[in-house]
């Protein structure tokens, strides 16, 4: 899997920009465009984004150019997000997983992912600490954002992952494989057996069990 896919880069075009910084406009030109943008959504100043993320000013310039090439309006809605994400998983159906992922990036829940939303999420996934990444992953699995992960929520995510990876990846899986997978995880994570997984239980289980980290594919394959 390409690193850009792991970190949810918006497209192969964005990948090429990161790999070939010389393709970016001169610094002054990018800064002018950031300051004078006439798109519906004007991004925050580079300095502020640099302070809020773990990217350098030059990296932000590269990412902004790629983002704007894909999203001239300055924001991406859910349908566009799904179309872009599907490019990375042509062997399966990524629609449902992309929906969950979109909601995780859309932190203010306004139905759009701005460049700032994108950078803040990407910064955690690519440069964050283990704790920060697991916090982000918990938010992804906590579909209704009530502070708990239920077995049903975990099953919805797991089914979406299986659908996205496609039958080429999992050709002989039984139909109930996602549910069996979830039953195993949930028993390990739900320490007090109250039927829900808290963020503390989630983080503790993931940090202690390498198999869970690998099997859940938190950041290696699908994010």
mmCIF file of C-alpha atoms in Angstrom:
data_model
loop_
_atom_site.group_PDB
_atom_site.id
_atom_site.type_symbol
_atom_site.label_atom_id
_atom_site.label_comp_id
_atom_site.label_asym_id
_atom_site.label_seq_id
_atom_site.Cartn_x
_atom_site.Cartn_y
_atom_site.Cartn_z
ATOM 1 C CA UNK A 1 0.000 0.000 0.000
ATOM 2 C CA UNK A 2 1.296 3.426 -0.961
ATOM 3 C CA UNK A 3 2.139 5.695 1.969
ATOM 4 C CA UNK A 4 -0.252 8.329 0.687
ATOM 5 C CA UNK A 5 -3.100 5.854 0.828
ATOM 6 C CA UNK A 6 -2.163 4.954 4.372
ATOM 7 C CA UNK A 7 -2.361 8.547 5.449
ATOM 8 C CA UNK A 8 -5.308 9.393 3.217
ATOM 9 C CA UNK A 9 -3.752 11.634 0.679
ATOM 10 C CA UNK A 10 -6.446 13.047 -1.533
ATOM 11 C CA UNK A 11 -5.222 11.460 -4.743
ATOM 12 C CA UNK A 12 -2.270 10.124 -6.702
ATOM 13 C CA UNK A 13 -1.781 13.723 -7.851
ATOM 14 C CA UNK A 14 -1.164 14.767 -4.270
ATOM 15 C CA UNK A 15 1.290 11.883 -3.882
ATOM 16 C CA UNK A 16 3.294 13.096 -6.846
ATOM 17 C CA UNK A 17 3.460 16.574 -5.385
ATOM 18 C CA UNK A 18 4.858 15.280 -2.126
ATOM 19 C CA UNK A 19 7.427 13.200 -3.989
ATOM 20 C CA UNK A 20 8.361 16.024 -6.384
ATOM 21 C CA UNK A 21 8.342 19.353 -4.521
ATOM 22 C CA UNK A 22 9.828 21.110 -7.563
ATOM 23 C CA UNK A 23 6.417 20.803 -9.173
ATOM 24 C CA UNK A 24 5.041 23.294 -6.631
ATOM 25 C CA UNK A 25 4.718 26.979 -7.346
ATOM 26 C CA UNK A 26 7.345 29.282 -5.827
ATOM 27 C CA UNK A 27 6.858 30.039 -2.146
ATOM 28 C CA UNK A 28 5.707 33.607 -2.684
ATOM 29 C CA UNK A 29 3.129 32.497 -5.226
ATOM 30 C CA UNK A 30 1.655 29.884 -2.884
ATOM 31 C CA UNK A 31 1.564 32.338 0.013
ATOM 32 C CA UNK A 32 -0.096 34.956 -2.161
ATOM 33 C CA UNK A 33 -2.699 32.438 -3.207
ATOM 34 C CA UNK A 34 -3.345 31.441 0.387
ATOM 35 C CA UNK A 35 -3.799 35.076 1.370
ATOM 36 C CA UNK A 36 -5.766 36.202 -1.691
ATOM 37 C CA UNK A 37 -7.822 33.059 -2.276
ATOM 38 C CA UNK A 38 -11.195 33.721 -3.828
ATOM 39 C CA UNK A 39 -12.551 30.231 -3.201
ATOM 40 C CA UNK A 40 -15.521 29.761 -0.918
ATOM 41 C CA UNK A 41 -13.305 28.564 1.905
ATOM 42 C CA UNK A 42 -10.092 30.438 2.606
ATOM 43 C CA UNK A 43 -7.508 28.401 4.560
ATOM 44 C CA UNK A 44 -5.857 29.658 7.696
ATOM 45 C CA UNK A 45 -2.465 31.311 7.409
ATOM 46 C CA UNK A 46 0.448 28.963 6.898
ATOM 47 C CA UNK A 47 2.048 30.005 10.163
ATOM 48 C CA UNK A 48 -1.046 29.069 12.144
ATOM 49 C CA UNK A 49 -1.375 25.693 10.441
ATOM 50 C CA UNK A 50 2.311 25.053 11.001
ATOM 51 C CA UNK A 51 1.810 25.704 14.720
ATOM 52 C CA UNK A 52 -1.247 23.450 14.869
ATOM 53 C CA UNK A 53 0.277 20.529 12.973
ATOM 54 C CA UNK A 54 3.534 18.615 12.717
ATOM 55 C CA UNK A 55 4.218 19.665 9.143
ATOM 56 C CA UNK A 56 6.770 22.223 8.011
ATOM 57 C CA UNK A 57 5.821 25.311 6.055
ATOM 58 C CA UNK A 58 7.186 23.780 2.843
ATOM 59 C CA UNK A 59 5.228 20.550 3.404
ATOM 60 C CA UNK A 60 2.055 22.556 3.960
ATOM 61 C CA UNK A 61 2.640 24.411 0.701
ATOM 62 C CA UNK A 62 2.978 21.100 -1.137
ATOM 63 C CA UNK A 63 -0.119 19.639 0.503
ATOM 64 C CA UNK A 64 -2.150 22.765 -0.164
ATOM 65 C CA UNK A 65 -1.285 22.684 -3.858
ATOM 66 C CA UNK A 66 -2.394 19.043 -4.090
ATOM 67 C CA UNK A 67 -5.563 19.726 -2.091
ATOM 68 C CA UNK A 68 -6.512 22.713 -4.230
ATOM 69 C CA UNK A 69 -5.890 20.790 -7.446
ATOM 70 C CA UNK A 70 -8.439 18.205 -6.294
ATOM 71 C CA UNK A 71 -10.790 20.602 -4.505
ATOM 72 C CA UNK A 72 -10.750 24.063 -6.128
ATOM 73 C CA UNK A 73 -13.526 25.219 -3.798
ATOM 74 C CA UNK A 74 -11.251 24.710 -0.788
ATOM 75 C CA UNK A 75 -13.453 22.028 0.784
ATOM 76 C CA UNK A 76 -14.403 18.445 -0.070
ATOM 77 C CA UNK A 77 -17.892 17.055 0.501
ATOM 78 C CA UNK A 78 -18.646 13.439 1.328
ATOM 79 C CA UNK A 79 -19.487 12.327 -2.203
ATOM 80 C CA UNK A 80 -16.245 13.728 -3.616
ATOM 81 C CA UNK A 81 -14.341 12.211 -0.710
ATOM 82 C CA UNK A 82 -15.808 8.791 -1.526
ATOM 83 C CA UNK A 83 -14.925 9.128 -5.211
ATOM 84 C CA UNK A 84 -11.319 10.039 -4.408
ATOM 85 C CA UNK A 85 -10.903 7.314 -1.790
ATOM 86 C CA UNK A 86 -12.292 4.644 -4.113
ATOM 87 C CA UNK A 87 -9.268 5.158 -6.377
ATOM 88 C CA UNK A 88 -7.124 3.414 -3.776
ATOM 89 C CA UNK A 89 -9.355 0.334 -3.474
ATOM 90 C CA UNK A 90 -10.630 -0.568 -6.958
ATOM 91 C CA UNK A 91 -10.862 -4.254 -5.976
ATOM 92 C CA UNK A 92 -13.597 -3.613 -3.407
ATOM 93 C CA UNK A 93 -16.348 -1.233 -2.327
ATOM 94 C CA UNK A 94 -14.924 1.531 -0.133
ATOM 95 C CA UNK A 95 -18.131 3.585 0.048
ATOM 96 C CA UNK A 96 -19.125 2.716 3.621
ATOM 97 C CA UNK A 97 -15.630 2.930 5.052
ATOM 98 C CA UNK A 98 -15.077 6.280 3.299
ATOM 99 C CA UNK A 99 -18.280 7.522 4.957
ATOM 100 C CA UNK A 100 -16.922 6.645 8.405
ATOM 101 C CA UNK A 101 -13.518 8.102 7.566
ATOM 102 C CA UNK A 102 -15.065 11.316 6.270
ATOM 103 C CA UNK A 103 -16.921 11.764 9.561
ATOM 104 C CA UNK A 104 -13.663 11.298 11.463
ATOM 105 C CA UNK A 105 -11.950 14.033 9.400
ATOM 106 C CA UNK A 106 -15.009 16.308 9.575
ATOM 107 C CA UNK A 107 -14.410 17.224 13.199
ATOM 108 C CA UNK A 108 -16.938 20.080 13.308
ATOM 109 C CA UNK A 109 -19.580 17.911 11.571
ATOM 110 C CA UNK A 110 -20.565 20.514 8.990
ATOM 111 C CA UNK A 111 -20.620 18.091 6.069
ATOM 112 C CA UNK A 112 -17.339 19.224 4.551
ATOM 113 C CA UNK A 113 -13.631 18.600 5.078
ATOM 114 C CA UNK A 114 -11.569 21.766 4.759
ATOM 115 C CA UNK A 115 -7.842 21.954 4.197
ATOM 116 C CA UNK A 116 -7.450 22.639 7.924
ATOM 117 C CA UNK A 117 -9.501 19.538 8.826
ATOM 118 C CA UNK A 118 -7.421 17.480 6.413
ATOM 119 C CA UNK A 119 -4.090 18.736 7.771
ATOM 120 C CA UNK A 120 -5.012 18.259 11.424
ATOM 121 C CA UNK A 121 -6.119 14.659 10.823
ATOM 122 C CA UNK A 122 -3.200 13.827 8.560
ATOM 123 C CA UNK A 123 -0.738 15.297 11.060
ATOM 124 C CA UNK A 124 -1.983 12.894 13.736
ATOM 125 C CA UNK A 125 -2.003 9.860 11.451
ATOM 126 C CA UNK A 126 1.458 10.445 10.005
ATOM 127 C CA UNK A 127 3.330 12.275 12.767
ATOM 128 C CA UNK A 128 1.291 11.776 15.931
ATOM 129 C CA UNK A 129 2.233 9.793 19.012
ATOM 130 C CA UNK A 130 0.770 6.329 19.570
ATOM 131 C CA UNK A 131 -1.666 7.881 22.058
ATOM 132 C CA UNK A 132 -2.799 10.504 19.540
ATOM 133 C CA UNK A 133 -3.262 7.921 16.794
ATOM 134 C CA UNK A 134 -5.276 5.644 19.059
ATOM 135 C CA UNK A 135 -7.449 8.563 20.181
ATOM 136 C CA UNK A 136 -8.129 9.305 16.513
ATOM 137 C CA UNK A 137 -8.889 5.650 15.803
ATOM 138 C CA UNK A 138 -11.286 5.477 18.760
ATOM 139 C CA UNK A 139 -13.152 8.454 17.326
ATOM 140 C CA UNK A 140 -13.394 6.619 13.992
ATOM 141 C CA UNK A 141 -14.883 3.493 15.618
ATOM 142 C CA UNK A 142 -17.191 5.547 17.862
ATOM 143 C CA UNK A 143 -19.641 6.118 15.037
ATOM 144 C CA UNK A 144 -22.291 8.049 16.983
ATOM 145 C CA UNK A 145 -19.660 10.019 18.949
ATOM 146 C CA UNK A 146 -21.111 9.212 22.383
ATOM 147 C CA UNK A 147 -17.745 8.329 23.928
ATOM 148 C CA UNK A 148 -18.194 4.544 23.724
ATOM 149 C CA UNK A 149 -17.689 1.837 21.113
ATOM 150 C CA UNK A 150 -20.468 -0.738 20.962
ATOM 151 C CA UNK A 151 -20.169 -4.165 19.415
ATOM 152 C CA UNK A 152 -22.504 -3.020 16.634
ATOM 153 C CA UNK A 153 -20.302 -0.019 15.830
ATOM 154 C CA UNK A 154 -17.199 -2.161 15.703
ATOM 155 C CA UNK A 155 -19.017 -4.635 13.463
ATOM 156 C CA UNK A 156 -20.105 -1.856 11.084
ATOM 157 C CA UNK A 157 -16.489 -0.688 10.733
ATOM 158 C CA UNK A 158 -15.171 -4.217 10.319
ATOM 159 C CA UNK A 159 -17.729 -5.056 7.618
ATOM 160 C CA UNK A 160 -16.793 -1.848 5.816
ATOM 161 C CA UNK A 161 -13.110 -2.830 5.903
ATOM 162 C CA UNK A 162 -13.835 -6.299 4.489
ATOM 163 C CA UNK A 163 -16.006 -4.774 1.753
ATOM 164 C CA UNK A 164 -13.297 -2.281 0.884
ATOM 165 C CA UNK A 165 -10.454 -4.811 0.706
ATOM 166 C CA UNK A 166 -12.550 -6.960 -1.620
ATOM 167 C CA UNK A 167 -12.731 -10.655 -2.411
ATOM 168 C CA UNK A 168 -9.345 -10.545 -4.117
ATOM 169 C CA UNK A 169 -7.835 -9.935 -0.695
ATOM 170 C CA UNK A 170 -10.128 -12.221 1.286
ATOM 171 C CA UNK A 171 -11.332 -14.816 -1.288
ATOM 172 C CA UNK A 172 -12.349 -17.606 1.084
ATOM 173 C CA UNK A 173 -13.853 -15.683 3.988
ATOM 174 C CA UNK A 174 -17.148 -16.890 5.356
ATOM 175 C CA UNK A 175 -19.986 -14.427 5.544
ATOM 176 C CA UNK A 176 -19.825 -14.291 9.340
ATOM 177 C CA UNK A 177 -16.050 -13.655 9.443
ATOM 178 C CA UNK A 178 -16.378 -9.959 10.403
ATOM 179 C CA UNK A 179 -18.690 -10.831 13.300
ATOM 180 C CA UNK A 180 -16.301 -13.525 14.563
ATOM 181 C CA UNK A 181 -13.456 -11.036 14.294
ATOM 182 C CA UNK A 182 -15.401 -8.482 16.331
ATOM 183 C CA UNK A 183 -16.412 -11.014 19.001
ATOM 184 C CA UNK A 184 -12.733 -11.778 19.604
ATOM 185 C CA UNK A 185 -11.726 -8.111 19.812
ATOM 186 C CA UNK A 186 -14.654 -7.079 21.950
ATOM 187 C CA UNK A 187 -14.086 -9.753 24.565
ATOM 188 C CA UNK A 188 -10.484 -8.595 24.945
ATOM 189 C CA UNK A 189 -11.328 -4.894 25.034
ATOM 190 C CA UNK A 190 -14.445 -4.816 27.188
ATOM 191 C CA UNK A 191 -12.584 -5.357 30.439
ATOM 192 C CA UNK A 192 -15.521 -4.813 32.798
ATOM 193 C CA UNK A 193 -18.014 -6.644 30.558
ATOM 194 C CA UNK A 194 -20.525 -3.795 30.489
ATOM 195 C CA UNK A 195 -21.180 -4.119 26.773
ATOM 196 C CA UNK A 196 -19.272 -1.048 25.639
ATOM 197 C CA UNK A 197 -15.604 -0.168 25.153
ATOM 198 C CA UNK A 198 -14.351 3.084 26.661
ATOM 199 C CA UNK A 199 -11.410 4.997 25.277
ATOM 200 C CA UNK A 200 -9.229 3.829 28.178
ATOM 201 C CA UNK A 201 -10.125 0.182 27.514
ATOM 202 C CA UNK A 202 -9.518 0.657 23.797
ATOM 203 C CA UNK A 203 -6.101 2.257 24.200
ATOM 204 C CA UNK A 204 -4.949 -0.183 26.889
ATOM 205 C CA UNK A 205 -5.948 -3.204 24.802
ATOM 206 C CA UNK A 206 -4.328 -1.919 21.631
ATOM 207 C CA UNK A 207 -1.087 -0.976 23.321
ATOM 208 C CA UNK A 208 -0.763 -4.327 25.083
ATOM 209 C CA UNK A 209 -1.712 -6.645 22.235
ATOM 210 C CA UNK A 210 0.334 -6.505 19.044
ATOM 211 C CA UNK A 211 -2.075 -8.887 17.347
ATOM 212 C CA UNK A 212 -4.959 -6.500 17.904
ATOM 213 C CA UNK A 213 -2.941 -3.597 16.511
ATOM 214 C CA UNK A 214 -2.046 -5.617 13.437
ATOM 215 C CA UNK A 215 -5.433 -7.255 12.917
ATOM 216 C CA UNK A 216 -7.435 -4.086 13.260
ATOM 217 C CA UNK A 217 -5.188 -2.513 10.615
ATOM 218 C CA UNK A 218 -5.517 0.820 12.320
ATOM 219 C CA UNK A 219 -3.006 2.690 10.234
ATOM 220 C CA UNK A 220 -1.112 0.284 8.023
ATOM 221 C CA UNK A 221 -3.621 -0.475 5.296
ATOM 222 C CA UNK A 222 -6.894 1.340 5.372
ATOM 223 C CA UNK A 223 -6.298 4.823 6.731
#
